[in-house]
mmCIF file with all atom_site columns, C-alpha atoms in Angstrom:
data_model
loop_
_atom_site.group_PDB
_atom_site.id
_atom_site.type_symbol
_atom_site.label_atom_id
_atom_site.label_alt_id
_atom_site.label_comp_id
_atom_site.label_asym_id
_atom_site.label_entity_id
_atom_site.label_seq_id
_atom_site.pdbx_PDB_ins_code
_atom_site.Cartn_x
_atom_site.Cartn_y
_atom_site.Cartn_z
_atom_site.occupancy
_atom_site.B_iso_or_equiv
_atom_site.pdbx_formal_charge
_atom_site.auth_seq_id
_atom_site.auth_comp_id
_atom_site.auth_asym_id
_atom_site.auth_atom_id
_atom_site.pdbx_PDB_model_num
ATOM 1   C CA . UNK A 1 1   ? -48.377 25.907  -6.928  1.00 52.00 ? 968  UNK A CA 1
ATOM 2   C CA . UNK A 1 2   ? -45.888 24.487  -8.858  1.00 58.00 ? 969  UNK A CA 1
ATOM 3   C CA . UNK A 1 3   ? -43.321 26.422  -10.572 1.00 62.00 ? 970  UNK A CA 1
ATOM 4   C CA . UNK A 1 4   ? -42.712 25.786  -14.179 1.00 65.00 ? 971  UNK A CA 1
ATOM 5   C CA . UNK A 1 5   ? -39.426 27.055  -14.103 1.00 68.00 ? 972  UNK A CA 1
ATOM 6   C CA . UNK A 1 6   ? -37.889 24.835  -11.339 1.00 67.00 ? 973  UNK A CA 1
ATOM 7   C CA . UNK A 1 7   ? -37.358 21.169  -11.501 1.00 62.00 ? 974  UNK A CA 1
ATOM 8   C CA . UNK A 1 8   ? -39.657 19.177  -9.798  1.00 65.00 ? 975  UNK A CA 1
ATOM 9   C CA . UNK A 1 9   ? -37.935 17.688  -6.816  1.00 62.00 ? 976  UNK A CA 1
ATOM 10  C CA . UNK A 1 10  ? -39.640 14.448  -6.381  1.00 65.00 ? 977  UNK A CA 1
ATOM 11  C CA . UNK A 1 11  ? -39.261 13.675  -9.906  1.00 66.00 ? 978  UNK A CA 1
ATOM 12  C CA . UNK A 1 12  ? -37.275 10.525  -10.912 1.00 66.00 ? 979  UNK A CA 1
ATOM 13  C CA . UNK A 1 13  ? -35.195 12.263  -13.437 1.00 69.00 ? 980  UNK A CA 1
ATOM 14  C CA . UNK A 1 14  ? -34.030 14.580  -10.326 1.00 70.00 ? 981  UNK A CA 1
ATOM 15  C CA . UNK A 1 15  ? -33.436 12.082  -7.839  1.00 72.00 ? 982  UNK A CA 1
ATOM 16  C CA . UNK A 1 16  ? -31.293 9.849   -10.086 1.00 79.00 ? 983  UNK A CA 1
ATOM 17  C CA . UNK A 1 17  ? -29.108 13.326  -11.017 1.00 81.00 ? 984  UNK A CA 1
ATOM 18  C CA . UNK A 1 18  ? -28.492 13.893  -7.091  1.00 82.00 ? 985  UNK A CA 1
ATOM 19  C CA . UNK A 1 19  ? -27.600 10.190  -6.689  1.00 85.00 ? 986  UNK A CA 1
ATOM 20  C CA . UNK A 1 20  ? -24.975 10.444  -9.211  1.00 87.00 ? 987  UNK A CA 1
ATOM 21  C CA . UNK A 1 21  ? -23.383 13.911  -7.754  1.00 89.00 ? 988  UNK A CA 1
ATOM 22  C CA . UNK A 1 22  ? -23.386 12.044  -4.465  1.00 90.00 ? 989  UNK A CA 1
ATOM 23  C CA . UNK A 1 23  ? -21.466 9.262   -5.855  1.00 91.00 ? 990  UNK A CA 1
ATOM 24  C CA . UNK A 1 24  ? -19.341 11.427  -7.771  1.00 92.00 ? 991  UNK A CA 1
ATOM 25  C CA . UNK A 1 25  ? -18.469 13.423  -4.646  1.00 92.00 ? 992  UNK A CA 1
ATOM 26  C CA . UNK A 1 26  ? -17.932 10.538  -2.461  1.00 94.00 ? 993  UNK A CA 1
ATOM 27  C CA . UNK A 1 27  ? -15.640 8.994   -5.127  1.00 93.00 ? 994  UNK A CA 1
ATOM 28  C CA . UNK A 1 28  ? -13.346 12.163  -5.111  1.00 93.00 ? 995  UNK A CA 1
ATOM 29  C CA . UNK A 1 29  ? -13.234 11.844  -1.089  1.00 95.00 ? 996  UNK A CA 1
ATOM 30  C CA . UNK A 1 30  ? -12.591 8.370   -1.032  1.00 94.00 ? 997  UNK A CA 1
ATOM 31  C CA . UNK A 1 31  ? -9.792  8.961   -3.818  1.00 95.00 ? 998  UNK A CA 1
ATOM 32  C CA . UNK A 1 32  ? -8.416  11.673  -1.943  1.00 95.00 ? 999  UNK A CA 1
ATOM 33  C CA . UNK A 1 33  ? -8.423  9.648   1.181   1.00 95.00 ? 1000 UNK A CA 1
ATOM 34  C CA . UNK A 1 34  ? -6.520  6.337   -0.438  1.00 94.00 ? 1001 UNK A CA 1
ATOM 35  C CA . UNK A 1 35  ? -3.993  9.042   -2.055  1.00 94.00 ? 1002 UNK A CA 1
ATOM 36  C CA . UNK A 1 36  ? -3.287  10.262  1.406   1.00 95.00 ? 1003 UNK A CA 1
ATOM 37  C CA . UNK A 1 37  ? -2.773  6.925   3.221   1.00 93.00 ? 1004 UNK A CA 1
ATOM 38  C CA . UNK A 1 38  ? -0.617  5.518   -0.326  1.00 92.00 ? 1005 UNK A CA 1
ATOM 39  C CA . UNK A 1 39  ? 1.814   8.669   -0.077  1.00 92.00 ? 1006 UNK A CA 1
ATOM 40  C CA . UNK A 1 40  ? 1.941   8.247   3.759   1.00 92.00 ? 1007 UNK A CA 1
ATOM 41  C CA . UNK A 1 41  ? 3.375   4.656   3.299   1.00 87.00 ? 1008 UNK A CA 1
ATOM 42  C CA . UNK A 1 42  ? 5.293   5.360   0.013   1.00 89.00 ? 1009 UNK A CA 1
ATOM 43  C CA . UNK A 1 43  ? 8.594   6.839   1.916   1.00 89.00 ? 1010 UNK A CA 1
ATOM 44  C CA . UNK A 1 44  ? 9.142   3.570   3.356   1.00 84.00 ? 1011 UNK A CA 1
ATOM 45  C CA . UNK A 1 45  ? 8.065   1.367   0.264   1.00 84.00 ? 1012 UNK A CA 1
ATOM 46  C CA . UNK A 1 46  ? 10.930  3.671   -1.614  1.00 87.00 ? 1013 UNK A CA 1
ATOM 47  C CA . UNK A 1 47  ? 13.679  3.101   1.048   1.00 85.00 ? 1014 UNK A CA 1
ATOM 48  C CA . UNK A 1 48  ? 12.619  -0.501  0.803   1.00 82.00 ? 1015 UNK A CA 1
ATOM 49  C CA . UNK A 1 49  ? 13.512  -0.603  -3.021  1.00 82.00 ? 1016 UNK A CA 1
ATOM 50  C CA . UNK A 1 50  ? 16.451  1.486   -2.459  1.00 83.00 ? 1017 UNK A CA 1
ATOM 51  C CA . UNK A 1 51  ? 17.769  -0.970  -0.070  1.00 81.00 ? 1018 UNK A CA 1
ATOM 52  C CA . UNK A 1 52  ? 18.298  2.362   2.116   1.00 83.00 ? 1019 UNK A CA 1
ATOM 53  C CA . UNK A 1 53  ? 19.448  2.025   5.815   1.00 86.00 ? 1020 UNK A CA 1
ATOM 54  C CA . UNK A 1 54  ? 22.389  0.122   7.515   1.00 90.00 ? 1021 UNK A CA 1
ATOM 55  C CA . UNK A 1 55  ? 23.500  -2.801  5.500   1.00 91.00 ? 1022 UNK A CA 1
ATOM 56  C CA . UNK A 1 56  ? 24.777  -5.989  7.284   1.00 91.00 ? 1023 UNK A CA 1
ATOM 57  C CA . UNK A 1 57  ? 24.317  -10.061 7.623   1.00 90.00 ? 1024 UNK A CA 1
ATOM 58  C CA . UNK A 1 58  ? 21.052  -11.454 9.142   1.00 88.00 ? 1025 UNK A CA 1
ATOM 59  C CA . UNK A 1 59  ? 21.488  -14.929 10.793  1.00 89.00 ? 1026 UNK A CA 1
ATOM 60  C CA . UNK A 1 60  ? 18.724  -17.335 11.222  1.00 87.00 ? 1027 UNK A CA 1
ATOM 61  C CA . UNK A 1 61  ? 18.104  -18.613 14.643  1.00 87.00 ? 1028 UNK A CA 1
ATOM 62  C CA . UNK A 1 62  ? 14.666  -20.300 13.699  1.00 77.00 ? 1029 UNK A CA 1
ATOM 63  C CA . UNK A 1 63  ? 14.946  -24.201 13.722  1.00 73.00 ? 1030 UNK A CA 1
ATOM 64  C CA . UNK A 1 64  ? 11.141  -24.577 11.820  1.00 74.00 ? 1031 UNK A CA 1
ATOM 65  C CA . UNK A 1 65  ? 10.167  -22.398 9.083   1.00 73.00 ? 1032 UNK A CA 1
ATOM 66  C CA . UNK A 1 66  ? 6.612   -21.384 7.929   1.00 74.00 ? 1033 UNK A CA 1
ATOM 67  C CA . UNK A 1 67  ? 7.196   -21.959 3.910   1.00 75.00 ? 1034 UNK A CA 1
ATOM 68  C CA . UNK A 1 68  ? 5.280   -21.798 0.812   1.00 75.00 ? 1035 UNK A CA 1
ATOM 69  C CA . UNK A 1 69  ? 6.127   -24.742 -1.514  1.00 75.00 ? 1036 UNK A CA 1
ATOM 70  C CA . UNK A 1 70  ? 4.366   -23.080 -4.767  1.00 74.00 ? 1037 UNK A CA 1
ATOM 71  C CA . UNK A 1 71  ? 5.834   -19.631 -4.240  1.00 73.00 ? 1038 UNK A CA 1
ATOM 72  C CA . UNK A 1 72  ? 9.556   -21.284 -3.453  1.00 74.00 ? 1039 UNK A CA 1
ATOM 73  C CA . UNK A 1 73  ? 9.663   -19.043 -0.074  1.00 77.00 ? 1040 UNK A CA 1
ATOM 74  C CA . UNK A 1 74  ? 10.179  -19.286 3.470   1.00 77.00 ? 1041 UNK A CA 1
ATOM 75  C CA . UNK A 1 75  ? 9.552   -16.866 6.469   1.00 76.00 ? 1042 UNK A CA 1
ATOM 76  C CA . UNK A 1 76  ? 12.018  -16.492 9.168   1.00 77.00 ? 1043 UNK A CA 1
ATOM 77  C CA . UNK A 1 77  ? 10.501  -15.332 12.508  1.00 81.00 ? 1044 UNK A CA 1
ATOM 78  C CA . UNK A 1 78  ? 13.785  -15.053 14.812  1.00 85.00 ? 1045 UNK A CA 1
ATOM 79  C CA . UNK A 1 79  ? 17.416  -14.230 13.706  1.00 88.00 ? 1046 UNK A CA 1
ATOM 80  C CA . UNK A 1 80  ? 20.182  -11.985 14.602  1.00 90.00 ? 1047 UNK A CA 1
ATOM 81  C CA . UNK A 1 81  ? 20.933  -8.719  12.672  1.00 91.00 ? 1048 UNK A CA 1
ATOM 82  C CA . UNK A 1 82  ? 24.923  -7.457  12.604  1.00 91.00 ? 1049 UNK A CA 1
ATOM 83  C CA . UNK A 1 83  ? 25.699  -4.583  10.757  1.00 91.00 ? 1050 UNK A CA 1
ATOM 84  C CA . UNK A 1 84  ? 28.613  -4.573  8.387   1.00 91.00 ? 1051 UNK A CA 1
ATOM 85  C CA . UNK A 1 85  ? 30.722  -2.598  10.876  1.00 92.00 ? 1052 UNK A CA 1
ATOM 86  C CA . UNK A 1 86  ? 29.609  -4.423  13.595  1.00 88.00 ? 1053 UNK A CA 1
ATOM 87  C CA . UNK A 1 87  ? 28.046  -1.211  15.298  1.00 90.00 ? 1054 UNK A CA 1
ATOM 88  C CA . UNK A 1 88  ? 24.545  -2.514  14.899  1.00 88.00 ? 1055 UNK A CA 1
ATOM 89  C CA . UNK A 1 89  ? 23.497  -5.529  16.395  1.00 89.00 ? 1056 UNK A CA 1
ATOM 90  C CA . UNK A 1 90  ? 19.687  -6.836  17.042  1.00 89.00 ? 1057 UNK A CA 1
ATOM 91  C CA . UNK A 1 91  ? 18.888  -10.171 18.370  1.00 88.00 ? 1058 UNK A CA 1
ATOM 92  C CA . UNK A 1 92  ? 15.173  -11.775 18.203  1.00 87.00 ? 1059 UNK A CA 1
ATOM 93  C CA . UNK A 1 93  ? 14.391  -9.844  14.931  1.00 89.00 ? 1060 UNK A CA 1
ATOM 94  C CA . UNK A 1 94  ? 12.281  -11.366 12.114  1.00 83.00 ? 1061 UNK A CA 1
ATOM 95  C CA . UNK A 1 95  ? 12.799  -11.059 8.144   1.00 82.00 ? 1062 UNK A CA 1
ATOM 96  C CA . UNK A 1 96  ? 9.993   -8.938  7.013   1.00 77.00 ? 1063 UNK A CA 1
ATOM 97  C CA . UNK A 1 97  ? 10.437  -10.332 3.276   1.00 76.00 ? 1064 UNK A CA 1
ATOM 98  C CA . UNK A 1 98  ? 10.060  -13.703 2.570   1.00 74.00 ? 1065 UNK A CA 1
ATOM 99  C CA . UNK A 1 99  ? 13.273  -15.929 1.870   1.00 77.00 ? 1066 UNK A CA 1
ATOM 100 C CA . UNK A 1 100 ? 13.764  -18.180 -1.107  1.00 75.00 ? 1067 UNK A CA 1
ATOM 101 C CA . UNK A 1 101 ? 14.018  -21.836 0.040   1.00 73.00 ? 1068 UNK A CA 1
ATOM 102 C CA . UNK A 1 102 ? 15.910  -23.670 1.250   1.00 78.00 ? 1069 UNK A CA 1
ATOM 103 C CA . UNK A 1 103 ? 16.466  -21.744 4.479   1.00 77.00 ? 1070 UNK A CA 1
ATOM 104 C CA . UNK A 1 104 ? 17.929  -23.821 7.631   1.00 82.00 ? 1071 UNK A CA 1
ATOM 105 C CA . UNK A 1 105 ? 18.982  -22.316 10.903  1.00 84.00 ? 1072 UNK A CA 1
ATOM 106 C CA . UNK A 1 106 ? 22.383  -20.607 11.091  1.00 86.00 ? 1073 UNK A CA 1
ATOM 107 C CA . UNK A 1 107 ? 22.219  -19.493 7.018   1.00 85.00 ? 1074 UNK A CA 1
ATOM 108 C CA . UNK A 1 108 ? 23.974  -16.095 6.901   1.00 87.00 ? 1075 UNK A CA 1
ATOM 109 C CA . UNK A 1 109 ? 21.695  -13.540 4.234   1.00 86.00 ? 1076 UNK A CA 1
ATOM 110 C CA . UNK A 1 110 ? 22.764  -10.182 3.095   1.00 87.00 ? 1077 UNK A CA 1
ATOM 111 C CA . UNK A 1 111 ? 19.993  -7.794  4.822   1.00 87.00 ? 1078 UNK A CA 1
ATOM 112 C CA . UNK A 1 112 ? 19.546  -4.217  5.823   1.00 89.00 ? 1079 UNK A CA 1
ATOM 113 C CA . UNK A 1 113 ? 17.701  -2.599  8.510   1.00 88.00 ? 1080 UNK A CA 1
ATOM 114 C CA . UNK A 1 114 ? 15.340  0.309   8.171   1.00 87.00 ? 1081 UNK A CA 1
ATOM 115 C CA . UNK A 1 115 ? 15.450  1.286   11.991  1.00 83.00 ? 1082 UNK A CA 1
ATOM 116 C CA . UNK A 1 116 ? 12.347  -0.745  13.145  1.00 83.00 ? 1083 UNK A CA 1
ATOM 117 C CA . UNK A 1 117 ? 13.379  -2.422  16.395  1.00 82.00 ? 1084 UNK A CA 1
ATOM 118 C CA . UNK A 1 118 ? 12.136  -5.811  15.573  1.00 86.00 ? 1085 UNK A CA 1
ATOM 119 C CA . UNK A 1 119 ? 12.451  -6.211  11.800  1.00 84.00 ? 1086 UNK A CA 1
ATOM 120 C CA . UNK A 1 120 ? 14.780  -6.182  8.822   1.00 87.00 ? 1087 UNK A CA 1
ATOM 121 C CA . UNK A 1 121 ? 14.576  -6.924  5.181   1.00 85.00 ? 1088 UNK A CA 1
ATOM 122 C CA . UNK A 1 122 ? 16.777  -8.815  3.187   1.00 81.00 ? 1089 UNK A CA 1
ATOM 123 C CA . UNK A 1 123 ? 18.521  -8.073  -0.007  1.00 72.00 ? 1090 UNK A CA 1
ATOM 124 C CA . UNK A 1 124 ? 16.630  -11.289 -1.633  1.00 69.00 ? 1091 UNK A CA 1
ATOM 125 C CA . UNK A 1 125 ? 13.151  -12.433 -1.472  1.00 61.00 ? 1092 UNK A CA 1
ATOM 126 C CA . UNK A 1 126 ? 9.978   -10.792 -2.232  1.00 61.00 ? 1093 UNK A CA 1
ATOM 127 C CA . UNK A 1 127 ? 9.335   -7.496  -0.342  1.00 60.00 ? 1094 UNK A CA 1
ATOM 128 C CA . UNK A 1 128 ? 5.540   -8.012  -0.283  1.00 63.00 ? 1095 UNK A CA 1
ATOM 129 C CA . UNK A 1 129 ? 2.837   -5.761  1.370   1.00 61.00 ? 1096 UNK A CA 1
ATOM 130 C CA . UNK A 1 130 ? 4.934   -2.792  2.533   1.00 67.00 ? 1097 UNK A CA 1
ATOM 131 C CA . UNK A 1 131 ? 6.268   -2.128  -0.887  1.00 77.00 ? 1098 UNK A CA 1
ATOM 132 C CA . UNK A 1 132 ? 3.302   -3.142  -3.021  1.00 81.00 ? 1099 UNK A CA 1
ATOM 133 C CA . UNK A 1 133 ? 0.235   -1.551  -1.243  1.00 85.00 ? 1100 UNK A CA 1
ATOM 134 C CA . UNK A 1 134 ? 1.277   2.138   -1.357  1.00 89.00 ? 1101 UNK A CA 1
ATOM 135 C CA . UNK A 1 135 ? 1.832   1.994   -5.170  1.00 90.00 ? 1102 UNK A CA 1
ATOM 136 C CA . UNK A 1 136 ? -1.423  0.202   -5.582  1.00 91.00 ? 1103 UNK A CA 1
ATOM 137 C CA . UNK A 1 137 ? -3.185  2.619   -3.407  1.00 92.00 ? 1104 UNK A CA 1
ATOM 138 C CA . UNK A 1 138 ? -1.414  5.305   -5.451  1.00 93.00 ? 1105 UNK A CA 1
ATOM 139 C CA . UNK A 1 139 ? -3.045  3.377   -8.822  1.00 94.00 ? 1106 UNK A CA 1
ATOM 140 C CA . UNK A 1 140 ? -6.673  3.155   -7.216  1.00 94.00 ? 1107 UNK A CA 1
ATOM 141 C CA . UNK A 1 141 ? -6.637  6.448   -5.700  1.00 94.00 ? 1108 UNK A CA 1
ATOM 142 C CA . UNK A 1 142 ? -5.886  8.227   -9.039  1.00 94.00 ? 1109 UNK A CA 1
ATOM 143 C CA . UNK A 1 143 ? -8.617  6.153   -10.533 1.00 95.00 ? 1110 UNK A CA 1
ATOM 144 C CA . UNK A 1 144 ? -11.401 6.598   -8.329  1.00 94.00 ? 1111 UNK A CA 1
ATOM 145 C CA . UNK A 1 145 ? -10.623 10.252  -7.980  1.00 93.00 ? 1112 UNK A CA 1
ATOM 146 C CA . UNK A 1 146 ? -10.107 10.771  -12.050 1.00 93.00 ? 1113 UNK A CA 1
ATOM 147 C CA . UNK A 1 147 ? -13.727 8.873   -12.206 1.00 92.00 ? 1114 UNK A CA 1
ATOM 148 C CA . UNK A 1 148 ? -15.427 11.558  -9.519  1.00 91.00 ? 1115 UNK A CA 1
ATOM 149 C CA . UNK A 1 149 ? -13.909 14.355  -11.432 1.00 91.00 ? 1116 UNK A CA 1
ATOM 150 C CA . UNK A 1 150 ? -14.505 13.097  -14.930 1.00 90.00 ? 1117 UNK A CA 1
ATOM 151 C CA . UNK A 1 151 ? -18.220 12.924  -13.933 1.00 88.00 ? 1118 UNK A CA 1
ATOM 152 C CA . UNK A 1 152 ? -18.474 16.725  -12.701 1.00 87.00 ? 1119 UNK A CA 1
ATOM 153 C CA . UNK A 1 153 ? -16.363 17.709  -15.708 1.00 89.00 ? 1120 UNK A CA 1
ATOM 154 C CA . UNK A 1 154 ? -18.322 16.004  -18.312 1.00 86.00 ? 1121 UNK A CA 1
ATOM 155 C CA . UNK A 1 155 ? -21.595 17.435  -16.459 1.00 83.00 ? 1122 UNK A CA 1
ATOM 156 C CA . UNK A 1 156 ? -20.251 20.904  -17.086 1.00 80.00 ? 1123 UNK A CA 1
ATOM 157 C CA . UNK A 1 157 ? -19.199 20.661  -20.145 1.00 72.00 ? 1124 UNK A CA 1
ATOM 158 C CA . UNK A 1 158 ? -23.122 19.578  -20.897 1.00 70.00 ? 1125 UNK A CA 1
ATOM 159 C CA . UNK A 1 159 ? -24.487 22.841  -19.553 1.00 61.00 ? 1126 UNK A CA 1
#
């Protein structure tokens, strides 16, 4: 016997609403996950932007470079970093961000070390994914979380 007061669970309208509820709930969970991941990388990205860390000079040891002429940048895989006070010396490090062209063996480039054993950042060049991804994740996470939340907010207002 069918109850007149409860919706028929087999009705298309009931299933469509359940699917929309599920999608909105998943959007909220995905938005929170993206925000957590972006927040995890944010302190490091801010340190790169602020040029925090030990300042010094990076000396290019490479003889061949991975260059992108369209961007006017090159990537140095091997070099030596020496801090301004001479207390920190790291050999075999690479520049995490790209350097403006032209780059030659022996070039001295102002750089800073954030404590990672095999990489340093330069004050010139593009910072790339370590800086951009947390900020992009923040925007995407807020957008997705907001979309799922908006659905439930509007659904609540309709009742």
